Coordinates of C-alpha atoms in Angstrom, one line a residue:
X876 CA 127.0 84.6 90.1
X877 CA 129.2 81.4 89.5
X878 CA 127.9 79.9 86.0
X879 CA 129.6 77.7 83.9
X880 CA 127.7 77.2 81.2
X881 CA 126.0 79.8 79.9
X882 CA 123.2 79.2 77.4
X883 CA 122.1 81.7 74.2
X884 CA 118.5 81.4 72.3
X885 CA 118.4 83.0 68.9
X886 CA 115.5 85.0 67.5
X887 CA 116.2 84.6 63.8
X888 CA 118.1 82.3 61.6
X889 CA 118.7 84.1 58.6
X890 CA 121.7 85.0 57.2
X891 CA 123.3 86.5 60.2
X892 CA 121.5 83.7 62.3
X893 CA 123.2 81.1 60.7
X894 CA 126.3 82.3 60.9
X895 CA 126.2 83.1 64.4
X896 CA 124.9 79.5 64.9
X897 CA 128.1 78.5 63.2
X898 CA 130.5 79.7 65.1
X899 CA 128.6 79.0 68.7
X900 CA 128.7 75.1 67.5
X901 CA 131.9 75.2 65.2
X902 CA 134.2 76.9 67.4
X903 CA 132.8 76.1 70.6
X904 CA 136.0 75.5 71.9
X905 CA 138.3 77.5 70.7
X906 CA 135.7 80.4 72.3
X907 CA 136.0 78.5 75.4
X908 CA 139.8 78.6 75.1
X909 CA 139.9 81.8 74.5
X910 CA 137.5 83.8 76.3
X911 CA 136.9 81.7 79.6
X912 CA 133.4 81.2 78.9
X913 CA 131.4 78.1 78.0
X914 CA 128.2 78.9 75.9
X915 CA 125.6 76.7 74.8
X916 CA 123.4 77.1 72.1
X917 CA 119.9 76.0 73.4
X918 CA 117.2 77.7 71.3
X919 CA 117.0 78.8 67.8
X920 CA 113.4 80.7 66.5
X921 CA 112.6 80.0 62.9
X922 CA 109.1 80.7 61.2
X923 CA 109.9 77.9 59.0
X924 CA 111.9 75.6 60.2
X925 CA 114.2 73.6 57.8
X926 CA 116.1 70.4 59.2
X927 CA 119.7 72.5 58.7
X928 CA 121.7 74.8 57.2
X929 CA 125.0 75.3 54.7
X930 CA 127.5 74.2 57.4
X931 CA 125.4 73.8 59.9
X932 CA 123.1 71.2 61.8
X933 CA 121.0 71.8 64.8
X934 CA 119.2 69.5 67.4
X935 CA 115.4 69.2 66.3
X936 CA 114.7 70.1 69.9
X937 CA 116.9 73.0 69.1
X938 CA 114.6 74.7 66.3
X939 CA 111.2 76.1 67.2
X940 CA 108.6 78.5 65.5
X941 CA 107.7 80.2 68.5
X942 CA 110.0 83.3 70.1
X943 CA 108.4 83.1 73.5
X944 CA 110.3 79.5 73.4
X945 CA 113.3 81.9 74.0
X946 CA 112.6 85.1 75.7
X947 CA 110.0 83.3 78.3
X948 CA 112.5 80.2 78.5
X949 CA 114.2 80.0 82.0
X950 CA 117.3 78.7 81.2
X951 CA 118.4 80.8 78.5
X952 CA 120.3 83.4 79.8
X953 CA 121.5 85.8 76.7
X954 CA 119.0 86.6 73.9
X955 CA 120.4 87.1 70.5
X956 CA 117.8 89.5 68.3
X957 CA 118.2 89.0 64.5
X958 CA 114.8 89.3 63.3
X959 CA 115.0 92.7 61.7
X960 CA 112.2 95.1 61.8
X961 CA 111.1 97.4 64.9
X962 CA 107.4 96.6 66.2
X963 CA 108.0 92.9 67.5
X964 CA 111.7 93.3 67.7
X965 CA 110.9 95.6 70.3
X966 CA 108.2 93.9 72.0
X967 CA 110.4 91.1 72.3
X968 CA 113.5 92.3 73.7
X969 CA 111.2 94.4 76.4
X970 CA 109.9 91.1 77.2
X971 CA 113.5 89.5 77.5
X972 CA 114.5 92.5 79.5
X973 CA 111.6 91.8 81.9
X974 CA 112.9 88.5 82.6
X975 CA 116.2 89.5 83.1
X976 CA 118.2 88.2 80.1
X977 CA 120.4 90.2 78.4
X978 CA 120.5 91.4 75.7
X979 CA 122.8 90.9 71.7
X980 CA 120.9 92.9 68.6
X981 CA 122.2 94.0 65.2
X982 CA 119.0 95.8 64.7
X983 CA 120.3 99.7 63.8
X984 CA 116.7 100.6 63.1
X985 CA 115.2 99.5 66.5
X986 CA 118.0 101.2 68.5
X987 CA 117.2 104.7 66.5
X988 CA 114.3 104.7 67.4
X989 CA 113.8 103.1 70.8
X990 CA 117.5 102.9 71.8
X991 CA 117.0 105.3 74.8
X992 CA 113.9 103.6 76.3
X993 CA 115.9 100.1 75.7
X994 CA 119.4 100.9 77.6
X995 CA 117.2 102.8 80.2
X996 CA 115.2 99.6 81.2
X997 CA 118.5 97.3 80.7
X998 CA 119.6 99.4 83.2
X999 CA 117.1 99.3 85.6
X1000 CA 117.3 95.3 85.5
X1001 CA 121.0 94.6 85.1
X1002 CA 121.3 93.2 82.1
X1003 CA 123.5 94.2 79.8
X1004 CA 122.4 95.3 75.5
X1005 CA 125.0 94.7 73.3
X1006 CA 125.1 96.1 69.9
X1007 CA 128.4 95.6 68.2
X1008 CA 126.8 94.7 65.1
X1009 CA 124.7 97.3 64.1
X1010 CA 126.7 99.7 62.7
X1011 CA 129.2 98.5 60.5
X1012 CA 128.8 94.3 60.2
X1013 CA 132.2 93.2 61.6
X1014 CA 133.9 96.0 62.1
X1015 CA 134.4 96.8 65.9
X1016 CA 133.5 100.5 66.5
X1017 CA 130.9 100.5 69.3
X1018 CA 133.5 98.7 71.6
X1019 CA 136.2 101.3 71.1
X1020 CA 133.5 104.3 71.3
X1021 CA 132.5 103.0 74.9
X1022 CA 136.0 102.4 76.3
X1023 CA 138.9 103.2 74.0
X1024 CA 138.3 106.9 73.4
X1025 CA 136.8 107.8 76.8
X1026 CA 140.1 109.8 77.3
X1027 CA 139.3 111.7 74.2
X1028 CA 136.7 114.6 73.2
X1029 CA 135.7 113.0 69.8
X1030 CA 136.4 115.4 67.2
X1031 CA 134.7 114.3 64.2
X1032 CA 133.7 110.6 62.8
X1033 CA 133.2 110.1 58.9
X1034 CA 131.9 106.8 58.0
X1035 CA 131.4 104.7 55.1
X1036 CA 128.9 102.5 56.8
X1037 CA 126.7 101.2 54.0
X1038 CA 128.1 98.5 52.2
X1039 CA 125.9 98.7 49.1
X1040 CA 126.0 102.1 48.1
X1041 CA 129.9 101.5 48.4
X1042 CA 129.4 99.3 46.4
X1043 CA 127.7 101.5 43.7
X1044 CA 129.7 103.9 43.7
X1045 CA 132.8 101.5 43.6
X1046 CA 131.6 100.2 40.4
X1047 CA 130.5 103.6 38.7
X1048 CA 133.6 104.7 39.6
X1049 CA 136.0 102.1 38.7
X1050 CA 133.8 100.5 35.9
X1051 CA 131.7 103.3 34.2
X1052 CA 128.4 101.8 35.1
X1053 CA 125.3 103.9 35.2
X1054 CA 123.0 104.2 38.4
X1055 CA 120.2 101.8 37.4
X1056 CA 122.6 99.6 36.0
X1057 CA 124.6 99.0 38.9
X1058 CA 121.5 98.8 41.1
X1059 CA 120.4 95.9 39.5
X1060 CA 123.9 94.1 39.7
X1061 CA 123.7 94.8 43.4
X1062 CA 120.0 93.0 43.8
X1063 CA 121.3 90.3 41.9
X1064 CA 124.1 89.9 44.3
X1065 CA 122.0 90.0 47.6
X1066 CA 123.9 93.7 48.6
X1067 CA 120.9 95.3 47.6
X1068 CA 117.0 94.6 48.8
X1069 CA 114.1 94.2 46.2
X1070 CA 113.1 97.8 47.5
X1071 CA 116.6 99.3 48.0
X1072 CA 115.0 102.7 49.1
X1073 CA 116.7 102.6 53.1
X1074 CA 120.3 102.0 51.6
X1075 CA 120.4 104.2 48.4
X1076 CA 118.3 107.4 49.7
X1077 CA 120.6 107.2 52.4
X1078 CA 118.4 106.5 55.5
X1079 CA 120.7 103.3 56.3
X1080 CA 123.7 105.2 57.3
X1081 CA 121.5 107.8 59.1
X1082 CA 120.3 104.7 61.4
X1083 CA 123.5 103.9 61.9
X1084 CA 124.7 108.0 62.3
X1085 CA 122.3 108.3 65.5
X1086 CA 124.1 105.3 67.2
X1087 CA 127.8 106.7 66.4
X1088 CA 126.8 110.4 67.5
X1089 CA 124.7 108.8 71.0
X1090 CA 127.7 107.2 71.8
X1091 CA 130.5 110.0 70.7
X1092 CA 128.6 112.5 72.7
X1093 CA 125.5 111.4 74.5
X1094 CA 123.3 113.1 72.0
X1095 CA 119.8 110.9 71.8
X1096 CA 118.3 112.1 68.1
X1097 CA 116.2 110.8 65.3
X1098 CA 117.0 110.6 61.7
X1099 CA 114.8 113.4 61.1
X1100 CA 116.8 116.2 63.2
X1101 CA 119.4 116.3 60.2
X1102 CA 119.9 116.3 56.9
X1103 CA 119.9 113.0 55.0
X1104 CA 120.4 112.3 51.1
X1105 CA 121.2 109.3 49.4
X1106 CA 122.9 108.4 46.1
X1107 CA 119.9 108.3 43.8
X1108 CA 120.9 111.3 41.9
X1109 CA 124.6 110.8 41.2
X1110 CA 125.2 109.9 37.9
X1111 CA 128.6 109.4 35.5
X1112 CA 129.1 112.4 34.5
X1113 CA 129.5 113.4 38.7
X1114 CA 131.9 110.7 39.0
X1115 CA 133.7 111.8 35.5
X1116 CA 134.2 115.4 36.5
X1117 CA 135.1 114.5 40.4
X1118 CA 137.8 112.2 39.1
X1119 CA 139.7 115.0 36.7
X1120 CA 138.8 117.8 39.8
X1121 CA 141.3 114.6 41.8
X1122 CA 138.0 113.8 43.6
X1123 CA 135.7 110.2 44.4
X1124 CA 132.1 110.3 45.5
X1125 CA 131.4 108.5 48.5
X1126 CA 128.1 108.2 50.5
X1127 CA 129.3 109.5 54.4
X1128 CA 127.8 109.8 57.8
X1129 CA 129.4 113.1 59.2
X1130 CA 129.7 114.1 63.0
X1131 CA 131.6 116.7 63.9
X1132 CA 132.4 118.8 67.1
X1133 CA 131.8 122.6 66.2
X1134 CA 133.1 125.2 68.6
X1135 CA 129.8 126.3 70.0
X1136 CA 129.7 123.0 71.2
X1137 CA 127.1 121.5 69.0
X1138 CA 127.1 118.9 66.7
X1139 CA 126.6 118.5 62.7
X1140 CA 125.6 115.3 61.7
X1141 CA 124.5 114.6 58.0
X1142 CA 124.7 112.4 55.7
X1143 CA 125.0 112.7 52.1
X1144 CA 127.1 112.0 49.0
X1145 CA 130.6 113.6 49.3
X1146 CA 133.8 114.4 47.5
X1147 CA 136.9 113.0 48.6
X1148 CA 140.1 113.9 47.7
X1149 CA 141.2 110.7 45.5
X1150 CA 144.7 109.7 47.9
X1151 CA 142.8 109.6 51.2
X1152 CA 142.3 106.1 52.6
X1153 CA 138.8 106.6 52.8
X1154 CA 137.9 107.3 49.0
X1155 CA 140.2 104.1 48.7
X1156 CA 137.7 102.6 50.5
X1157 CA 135.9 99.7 47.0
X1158 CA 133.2 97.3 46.6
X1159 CA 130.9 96.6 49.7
X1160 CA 133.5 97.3 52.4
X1161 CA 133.2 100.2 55.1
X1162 CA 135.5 102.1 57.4
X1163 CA 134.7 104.4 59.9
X1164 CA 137.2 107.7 60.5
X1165 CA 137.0 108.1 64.0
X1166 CA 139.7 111.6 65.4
X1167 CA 140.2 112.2 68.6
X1168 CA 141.7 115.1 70.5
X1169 CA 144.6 113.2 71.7
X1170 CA 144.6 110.2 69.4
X1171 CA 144.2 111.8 66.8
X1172 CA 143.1 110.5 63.5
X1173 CA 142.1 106.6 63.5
X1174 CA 140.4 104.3 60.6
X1175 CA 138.5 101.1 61.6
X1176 CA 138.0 99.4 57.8
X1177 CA 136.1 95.9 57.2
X1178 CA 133.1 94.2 56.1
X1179 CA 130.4 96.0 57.0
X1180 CA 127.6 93.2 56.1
X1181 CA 127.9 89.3 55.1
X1182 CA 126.9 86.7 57.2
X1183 CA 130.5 85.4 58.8
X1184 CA 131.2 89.1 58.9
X1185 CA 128.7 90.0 61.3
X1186 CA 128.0 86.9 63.2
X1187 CA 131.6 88.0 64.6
X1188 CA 130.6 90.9 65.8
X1189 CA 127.4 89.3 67.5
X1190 CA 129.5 86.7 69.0
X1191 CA 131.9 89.1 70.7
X1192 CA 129.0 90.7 71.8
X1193 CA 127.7 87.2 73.1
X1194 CA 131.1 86.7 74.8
X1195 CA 130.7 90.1 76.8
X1196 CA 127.3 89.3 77.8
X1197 CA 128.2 85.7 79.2
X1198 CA 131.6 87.3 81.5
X1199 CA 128.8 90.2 82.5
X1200 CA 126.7 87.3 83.9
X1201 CA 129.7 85.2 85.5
X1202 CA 130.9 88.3 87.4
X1203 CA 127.2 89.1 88.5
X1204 CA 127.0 92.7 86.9
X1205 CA 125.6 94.3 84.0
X1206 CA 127.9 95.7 81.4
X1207 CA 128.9 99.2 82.1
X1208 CA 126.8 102.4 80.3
X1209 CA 129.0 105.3 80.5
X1210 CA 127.5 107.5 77.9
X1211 CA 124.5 110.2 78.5
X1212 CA 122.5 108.5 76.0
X1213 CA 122.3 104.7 78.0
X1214 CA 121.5 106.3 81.5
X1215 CA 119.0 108.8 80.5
X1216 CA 120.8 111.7 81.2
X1217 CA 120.9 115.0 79.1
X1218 CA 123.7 116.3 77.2
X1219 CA 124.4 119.5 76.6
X1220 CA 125.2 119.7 73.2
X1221 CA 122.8 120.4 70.1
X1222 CA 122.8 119.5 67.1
X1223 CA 123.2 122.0 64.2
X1224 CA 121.2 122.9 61.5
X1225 CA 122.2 121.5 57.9
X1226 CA 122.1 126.2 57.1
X1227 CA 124.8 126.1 59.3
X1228 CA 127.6 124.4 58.3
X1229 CA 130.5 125.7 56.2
X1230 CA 132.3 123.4 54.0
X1231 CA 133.5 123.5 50.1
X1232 CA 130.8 122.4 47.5
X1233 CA 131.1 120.7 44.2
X1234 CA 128.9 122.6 41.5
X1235 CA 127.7 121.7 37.9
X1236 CA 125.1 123.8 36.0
X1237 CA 123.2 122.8 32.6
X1238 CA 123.7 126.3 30.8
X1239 CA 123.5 128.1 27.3
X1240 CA 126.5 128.0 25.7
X1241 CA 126.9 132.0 25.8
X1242 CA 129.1 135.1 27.0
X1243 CA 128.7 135.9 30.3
X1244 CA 127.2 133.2 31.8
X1245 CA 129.8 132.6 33.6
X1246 CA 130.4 136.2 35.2
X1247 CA 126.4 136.4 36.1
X1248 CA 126.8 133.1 38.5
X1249 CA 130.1 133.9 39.8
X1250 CA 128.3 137.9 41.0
X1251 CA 125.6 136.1 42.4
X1252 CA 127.3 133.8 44.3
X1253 CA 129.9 136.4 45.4
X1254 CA 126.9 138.8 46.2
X1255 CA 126.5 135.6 48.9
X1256 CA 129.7 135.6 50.4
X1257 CA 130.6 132.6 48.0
X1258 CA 134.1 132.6 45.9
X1259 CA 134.8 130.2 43.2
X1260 CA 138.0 128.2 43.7
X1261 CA 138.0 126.1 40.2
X1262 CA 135.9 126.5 36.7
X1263 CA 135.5 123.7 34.2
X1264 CA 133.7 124.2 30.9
X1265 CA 133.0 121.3 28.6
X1266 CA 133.0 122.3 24.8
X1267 CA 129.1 121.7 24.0
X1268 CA 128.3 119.1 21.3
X1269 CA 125.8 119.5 19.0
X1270 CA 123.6 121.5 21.3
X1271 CA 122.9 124.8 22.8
X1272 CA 123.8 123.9 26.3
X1273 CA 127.1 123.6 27.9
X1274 CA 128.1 121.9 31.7
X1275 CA 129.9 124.4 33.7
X1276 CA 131.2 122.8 36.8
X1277 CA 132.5 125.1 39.9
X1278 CA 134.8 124.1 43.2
X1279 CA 133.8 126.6 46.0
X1280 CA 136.0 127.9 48.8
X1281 CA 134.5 126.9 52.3
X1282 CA 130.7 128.5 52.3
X1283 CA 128.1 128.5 54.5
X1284 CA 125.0 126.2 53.7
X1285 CA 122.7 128.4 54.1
X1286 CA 124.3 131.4 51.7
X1287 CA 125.1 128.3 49.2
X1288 CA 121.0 127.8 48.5
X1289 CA 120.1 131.5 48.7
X1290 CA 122.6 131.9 45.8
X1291 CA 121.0 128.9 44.0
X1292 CA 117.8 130.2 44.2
X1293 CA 118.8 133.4 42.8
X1294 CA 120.7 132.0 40.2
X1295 CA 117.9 129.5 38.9
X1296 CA 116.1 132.1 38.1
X1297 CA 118.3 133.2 35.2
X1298 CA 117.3 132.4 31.3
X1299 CA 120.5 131.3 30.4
X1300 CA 120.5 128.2 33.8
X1301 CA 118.5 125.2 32.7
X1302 CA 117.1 123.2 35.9
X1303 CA 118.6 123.2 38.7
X1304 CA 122.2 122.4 39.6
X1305 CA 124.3 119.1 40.9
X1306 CA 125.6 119.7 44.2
X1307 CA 128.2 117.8 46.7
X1308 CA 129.8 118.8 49.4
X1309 CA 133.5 118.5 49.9
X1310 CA 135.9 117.0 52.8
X1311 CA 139.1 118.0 52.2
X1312 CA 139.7 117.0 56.3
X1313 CA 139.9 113.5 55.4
X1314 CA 142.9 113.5 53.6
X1315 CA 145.4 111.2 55.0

């Protein structure tokens, strides 16, 4: 189909909204230079509508309250989701679908949970759903996933893809703040919500995991099929030891490729060895490690959140949809998870994976307490790489940290449970896994 202008409608006009607004009106011509493709922004949906924004001014017949303006409207050919949220973010895009407008979102959440049914009904009408955005702001990942490693079997993808516990860790790190301080730095700078529960207990990068893993190997899961834990419980004296043990505590979304031909996927807080260009990785930014088994490693780094940021991201994604709809086609799905076939790969249980763990125990400053830990944990196939043991202070308990060789999860908390049962072991123990795979 031959159409030379192609117009966009935006549900939402929040931060990312705005920006994306921007740049449609701002650089008009310059995308037009560039890309071939005339767009036009025709609607924008905002509950309350103000007469403009910071940088920029729309049309009063522009602005409406109502998003059936845009996904029922017959001229507007690409809809642009923004509005956050799964119940009528869904609805709507199902309705847009329906009328055979394609599709731009930024909404992780939605596509965990109804991604499948989505790209399945896309299909089914030719239209293409976009999602650049979603997983780490402005960084392009999806794009390269889809098309640039298609000659590759991906190996394993470690990502920093939530910009606010970066953040705080950044700052414990770097600054010696405490958890609840640094939290409330982060509200007061917009990185962190009034209820910061889905970034810090980690269930923000998980969102964002299940995308990355459907699109590495056609593997359609939830959040709740792996392991997930946040940063709440990482506290300076974690960051203090992990720098002298030449480590930094990051928050990662792991997948990796295991040779039975399953997949582990987790996320958690993790040591890093302190030289790798991921534990370089400050402040709000992300980076996703992406190796491949010819490319080998690679490392897409940016801002994973901010308005400008991520309105890029949408815009490409714009850009895409408009040339799908000039060459009468819908964007092509190449992955098991988009067409609704089944993969054959599984995902493995957190008990199975073997990696290195970080260890500190609360314990009475006494002999052998050290020898009683170290049998137990041998007694489970675990040996001890490392021992630190701070001098107490004016009290009866001492931190002993440990560095493990590579374990297996599940031998790892039989051991613990063994060893909290010992007098001498007050509460239970800090632990982190280790990547020593991402060093480079």
């Amino acid at each position: 189909m031959d159409k030379s202008c192609i117009n966009v409608g935006i549900l939402g006009w929040g931060t990312v909204g705005t920006g994306v607004s921007k740049i449609l009106v701002n650089q008009n011509a310059l995308i037009s230079k560039n890309s071939s493709v005339q767009l036009s922004l025709k609607k924008v949906v905002k509950r309350t509508l103000p007469a403009s924004r910071d940088g920029i001014e729309l049309p009063s017949d522009c602005l409406t309250s109502d998003p059936y303006d845009v996904v029922d409207n017959p001229e507007i050919d690409i809809v642009v989701e923004l509005i956050g949220g799964v119940s009528e973010a869904h609805s709507l895009i199902k309705r847009a679908i329906l009328n055979g407008k394609h599709i731009v979102t930024a909404n992780k959440a939605l596509l965990a949970e109804h991604g499948s049914e989505l790209f399945q009904l896309a299909q089914q009408h030719r239209v293409s759903l976009n999602f650049e955005a979603s997983t780490a702001g402005g960084i392009p990942i999806i794009k390269p996933l889809q098309e640039s490693f298609t000659a590759n079997q991906i190996q394993s993808i470690y990502g920093i893809v939530n910009g606010t516990c970066n953040y705080m860790l950044t700052e414990m790190n770097e600054r010696g703040v405490d958890f609840a301080d640094v939290l409330k730095v982060a509200q007061d700078k917009g990185y962190a919500e009034a209820d910061p529960t889905l970034d810090v207990e980690g269930i923000d990068a998980a969102q964002k995991l299940t995308l990355l893993i459907a699109l590495a190997y056609g593997v359609n899961i939830s959040v709740d099929q792996f392991h997930v834990e946040g940063i709440t419980d990482i506290s300076q004296q974690e960051i203090q030891y992990a720098r002298e043990l030449g480590y930094v505590i990051k928050l990662l979304a792991i997948a990796k490729l295991t040779d039975d031909n399953s997949v582990e996927a987790r996320v958690h807080p993790t040591l890093l060895p302190a030289r790798s260009l991921l534990a370089n990785v400050g402040g709000a930014y992300n980076a996703v490690c992406v190796i491949g088994s010819a490319v080998g490693p690679t490392l897409f780094f940016g801002q994973g959140a901010g308005e400008m940021p991520t309105a890029s991201a949408v815009v490409a994604d714009i850009i895409d949809a408009a040339k799908s709809i000039q060459r009468g086609v819908s964007s092509p799905i190449s992955h098991g998870w988009f067409t609704g076939s089944k993969s054959e790969i599984s995902i493995s249980p957190i008990d199975d994976i073997e990696t290195r763990y970080y260890l500190r125990f609360v314990v009475l400053d006494r002999p052998g307490v050290l020898a009683s830990i170290g049998s137990i944990l041998g007694r489970h196939n675990i040996s001890i790489s490392s021992v630190i043991q701070k001098e107490p202070h004016c009290t009866e308990t001492v931190s002993l940290m440990m560095v493990t060789h590579q374990a297996r999860e599940k031998d790892m908390q039989a051991a613990l449970a063994e060893i909290y049962k010992l007098d001498v072991v007050k509460g239970d123990a800090k632990l982190i896994r280790i990547e020593d795979e991402v060093d480079f």
